[in-house]
Amino acid sequence: MHKQKLQNTIISTKRLFLKRFSTEDALPFYTMNLDKEVMQFTGDAPFKSVEEAKAFIENYDHYQKYEYGRWSVFLKDSEEYIGFCGLKFSEEKNEVDIGFRFIKKHWNKGYATESALGCFEYAQEHGIKKIVARAHQDNTASVKVIQKLGMTFSHFFEEHKEKWIQYQIHFD
């Protein structure tokens, strides 16, 4: 394993390591977001180019503001980029959410659950007491992951004429 990637690791799990976004991640991040199935329930538009993905990464300020954010996820055994997972603070809602997105060929392997549990551990170590998760009501795969994480149903809501579900978890 490259020492550079090890040095930048924020969270390490059994099979994965999570690190801050890097411009080196721009191409796989861009490519992942081109997949209509990956993007179907996100509410986000895909990047228009690799340069736009790179600019997003360069301007991502969550780490400086909050000491956490979404993190790139890599397989430990091959160092392959497989997506992202992490925490996001919403000033507007005054809450921290967990979010994840993975390249389709890495779906259904437990990576979302494993990386999110690593993020929960990080959150607890950093004094975060509550985390929410939101999913489109038709995104059964994400809802399943959220439930596996031990999160409990909070409420339904509507955004852009779409129905969403919110879950939450509290840490002591």
Short mmCIF file of C-alpha atoms in Angstrom, two decimals:
data_model
loop_
_atom_site.label_atom_id
_atom_site.label_comp_id
_atom_site.label_asym_id
_atom_site.label_seq_id
_atom_site.Cartn_x
_atom_site.Cartn_y
_atom_site.Cartn_z
CA MET A 1 0.00 0.00 0.00
CA HIS A 2 1.26 3.47 -0.83
CA LYS A 3 2.39 5.46 2.20
CA GLN A 4 0.76 8.58 0.75
CA LYS A 5 -2.70 7.04 0.91
CA LEU A 6 -2.05 5.62 4.36
CA GLN A 7 -0.97 9.05 5.62
CA ASN A 8 -4.20 10.61 4.40
CA THR A 9 -6.49 7.96 5.88
CA ILE A 10 -9.14 9.43 8.17
CA ILE A 11 -11.11 6.22 8.82
CA SER A 12 -9.96 2.64 8.43
CA THR A 13 -12.34 -0.33 8.51
CA LYS A 14 -11.78 -4.02 7.87
CA ARG A 15 -11.88 -3.71 4.07
CA LEU A 16 -11.87 0.03 3.39
CA PHE A 17 -10.08 3.25 4.02
CA LEU A 18 -11.67 6.69 3.82
CA LYS A 19 -9.70 9.84 3.10
CA ARG A 20 -10.31 13.45 2.20
CA PHE A 21 -11.33 14.18 -1.37
CA SER A 22 -8.30 14.67 -3.58
CA THR A 23 -8.04 16.00 -7.11
CA GLU A 24 -6.67 12.52 -7.94
CA ASP A 25 -10.24 11.29 -7.31
CA ALA A 26 -11.77 13.66 -9.90
CA LEU A 27 -11.87 11.18 -12.80
CA PRO A 28 -13.46 8.24 -10.93
CA PHE A 29 -15.80 10.65 -9.07
CA TYR A 30 -16.88 12.16 -12.40
CA THR A 31 -17.27 8.72 -14.01
CA MET A 32 -19.35 7.39 -11.08
CA ASN A 33 -21.69 10.38 -11.37
CA LEU A 34 -22.27 9.72 -15.08
CA ASP A 35 -24.11 6.49 -14.22
CA LYS A 36 -27.85 7.20 -14.32
CA GLU A 37 -28.57 4.37 -11.85
CA VAL A 38 -26.04 5.75 -9.36
CA MET A 39 -27.55 9.23 -9.64
CA GLN A 40 -31.21 8.18 -9.88
CA PHE A 41 -32.19 8.97 -6.29
CA THR A 42 -29.59 11.59 -5.32
CA GLY A 43 -31.28 14.78 -6.43
CA ASP A 44 -27.89 15.84 -7.82
CA ALA A 45 -26.91 16.52 -11.42
CA PRO A 46 -23.82 14.77 -12.81
CA PHE A 47 -20.68 16.82 -13.33
CA LYS A 48 -20.37 18.22 -16.86
CA SER A 49 -16.66 17.34 -17.05
CA VAL A 50 -13.71 15.97 -15.11
CA GLU A 51 -12.64 19.61 -14.65
CA GLU A 52 -15.97 20.38 -12.95
CA ALA A 53 -15.48 17.41 -10.60
CA LYS A 54 -11.94 18.64 -9.88
CA ALA A 55 -13.21 22.17 -9.17
CA PHE A 56 -15.85 20.73 -6.79
CA ILE A 57 -13.09 18.88 -4.90
CA GLU A 58 -10.81 21.93 -4.81
CA ASN A 59 -13.62 24.10 -3.43
CA TYR A 60 -14.92 21.56 -0.93
CA ASP A 61 -14.51 23.35 2.42
CA HIS A 62 -16.25 21.04 4.89
CA TYR A 63 -12.97 19.68 6.31
CA GLN A 64 -11.73 23.17 7.19
CA LYS A 65 -15.09 24.30 8.58
CA TYR A 66 -16.15 21.23 10.56
CA GLU A 67 -13.20 18.77 10.71
CA TYR A 68 -15.26 16.21 8.80
CA GLY A 69 -17.12 15.83 5.53
CA ARG A 70 -17.74 13.33 2.79
CA TRP A 71 -14.68 11.13 2.25
CA SER A 72 -13.43 9.13 -0.72
CA VAL A 73 -13.67 5.39 -0.09
CA PHE A 74 -10.99 2.97 -1.29
CA LEU A 75 -10.61 -0.79 -1.10
CA LYS A 76 -7.69 -1.67 1.15
CA ASP A 77 -6.52 -4.63 -0.91
CA SER A 78 -6.35 -2.87 -4.29
CA GLU A 79 -6.51 0.86 -3.37
CA GLU A 80 -9.31 1.20 -5.93
CA TYR A 81 -11.62 4.22 -5.57
CA ILE A 82 -15.15 2.89 -5.07
CA GLY A 83 -17.16 5.99 -4.09
CA PHE A 84 -17.70 8.26 -1.12
CA CYS A 85 -19.23 8.18 2.32
CA GLY A 86 -19.24 10.66 5.13
CA LEU A 87 -20.79 13.32 7.26
CA LYS A 88 -22.20 16.67 6.17
CA PHE A 89 -23.26 19.54 8.38
CA SER A 90 -26.23 21.58 7.20
CA GLU A 91 -26.17 25.08 8.68
CA GLU A 92 -29.69 25.62 7.41
CA LYS A 93 -31.05 22.57 9.27
CA ASN A 94 -28.44 22.58 12.06
CA GLU A 95 -27.86 18.85 11.69
CA VAL A 96 -25.29 16.32 10.53
CA ASP A 97 -26.25 13.78 7.90
CA ILE A 98 -24.60 10.60 6.68
CA GLY A 99 -24.39 10.15 2.93
CA PHE A 100 -22.86 7.61 0.59
CA ARG A 101 -22.55 6.93 -3.11
CA PHE A 102 -20.74 4.01 -4.72
CA ILE A 103 -19.78 2.87 -8.20
CA LYS A 104 -22.41 0.34 -9.29
CA LYS A 105 -20.06 -2.63 -9.58
CA HIS A 106 -19.42 -2.23 -5.82
CA TRP A 107 -23.08 -2.29 -4.79
CA ASN A 108 -24.43 -5.09 -2.56
CA LYS A 109 -21.06 -5.88 -0.98
CA GLY A 110 -21.66 -4.17 2.38
CA TYR A 111 -19.34 -1.23 1.65
CA ALA A 112 -21.97 1.44 2.36
CA THR A 113 -22.78 -0.10 5.74
CA GLU A 114 -19.12 -0.69 6.64
CA SER A 115 -17.99 2.82 5.71
CA ALA A 116 -21.00 4.47 7.38
CA LEU A 117 -20.36 2.57 10.62
CA GLY A 118 -16.78 3.88 10.47
CA CYS A 119 -18.21 7.39 10.10
CA PHE A 120 -20.48 6.81 13.13
CA GLU A 121 -17.44 5.85 15.19
CA TYR A 122 -15.64 8.99 14.01
CA ALA A 123 -18.72 11.09 14.87
CA GLN A 124 -18.87 9.70 18.39
CA GLU A 125 -15.15 10.31 18.93
CA HIS A 126 -15.71 13.93 17.85
CA GLY A 127 -18.72 14.60 20.06
CA ILE A 128 -21.45 14.46 17.42
CA LYS A 129 -24.60 13.35 19.25
CA LYS A 130 -27.11 12.92 16.42
CA ILE A 131 -26.89 11.95 12.76
CA VAL A 132 -29.70 11.90 10.22
CA ALA A 133 -30.00 10.09 6.91
CA ARG A 134 -32.32 10.93 4.07
CA ALA A 135 -33.32 8.71 1.18
CA HIS A 136 -35.79 8.94 -1.66
CA GLN A 137 -38.74 6.73 -0.73
CA ASP A 138 -38.16 4.55 -3.82
CA ASN A 139 -34.47 4.02 -3.03
CA THR A 140 -35.01 0.71 -1.25
CA ALA A 141 -31.30 -0.20 -1.27
CA SER A 142 -30.29 2.95 0.62
CA VAL A 143 -33.23 2.63 3.03
CA LYS A 144 -32.06 -0.93 3.77
CA VAL A 145 -28.53 0.30 4.52
CA ILE A 146 -29.87 3.09 6.75
CA GLN A 147 -31.96 0.59 8.71
CA LYS A 148 -28.96 -1.80 8.99
CA LEU A 149 -27.04 1.08 10.57
CA GLY A 150 -29.54 1.06 13.44
CA MET A 151 -31.13 4.35 12.44
CA THR A 152 -34.81 4.86 13.26
CA PHE A 153 -37.54 6.40 11.15
CA SER A 154 -38.07 10.09 11.84
CA HIS A 155 -40.49 11.41 9.20
CA PHE A 156 -41.46 11.70 5.55
CA PHE A 157 -40.94 14.97 3.69
CA GLU A 158 -41.29 16.34 0.20
CA GLU A 159 -38.59 18.11 -1.81
CA HIS A 160 -38.86 19.14 -5.48
CA LYS A 161 -42.18 17.25 -5.66
CA GLU A 162 -40.45 14.02 -4.61
CA LYS A 163 -41.15 12.02 -1.44
CA TRP A 164 -38.22 11.37 0.89
CA ILE A 165 -37.75 9.54 4.19
CA GLN A 166 -35.60 10.74 7.07
CA TYR A 167 -34.02 8.51 9.71
CA GLN A 168 -31.90 9.39 12.72
CA ILE A 169 -29.60 7.93 15.33
CA HIS A 170 -28.54 9.38 18.68
CA PHE A 171 -25.28 8.68 20.47
CA ASP A 172 -24.83 9.03 24.22
#
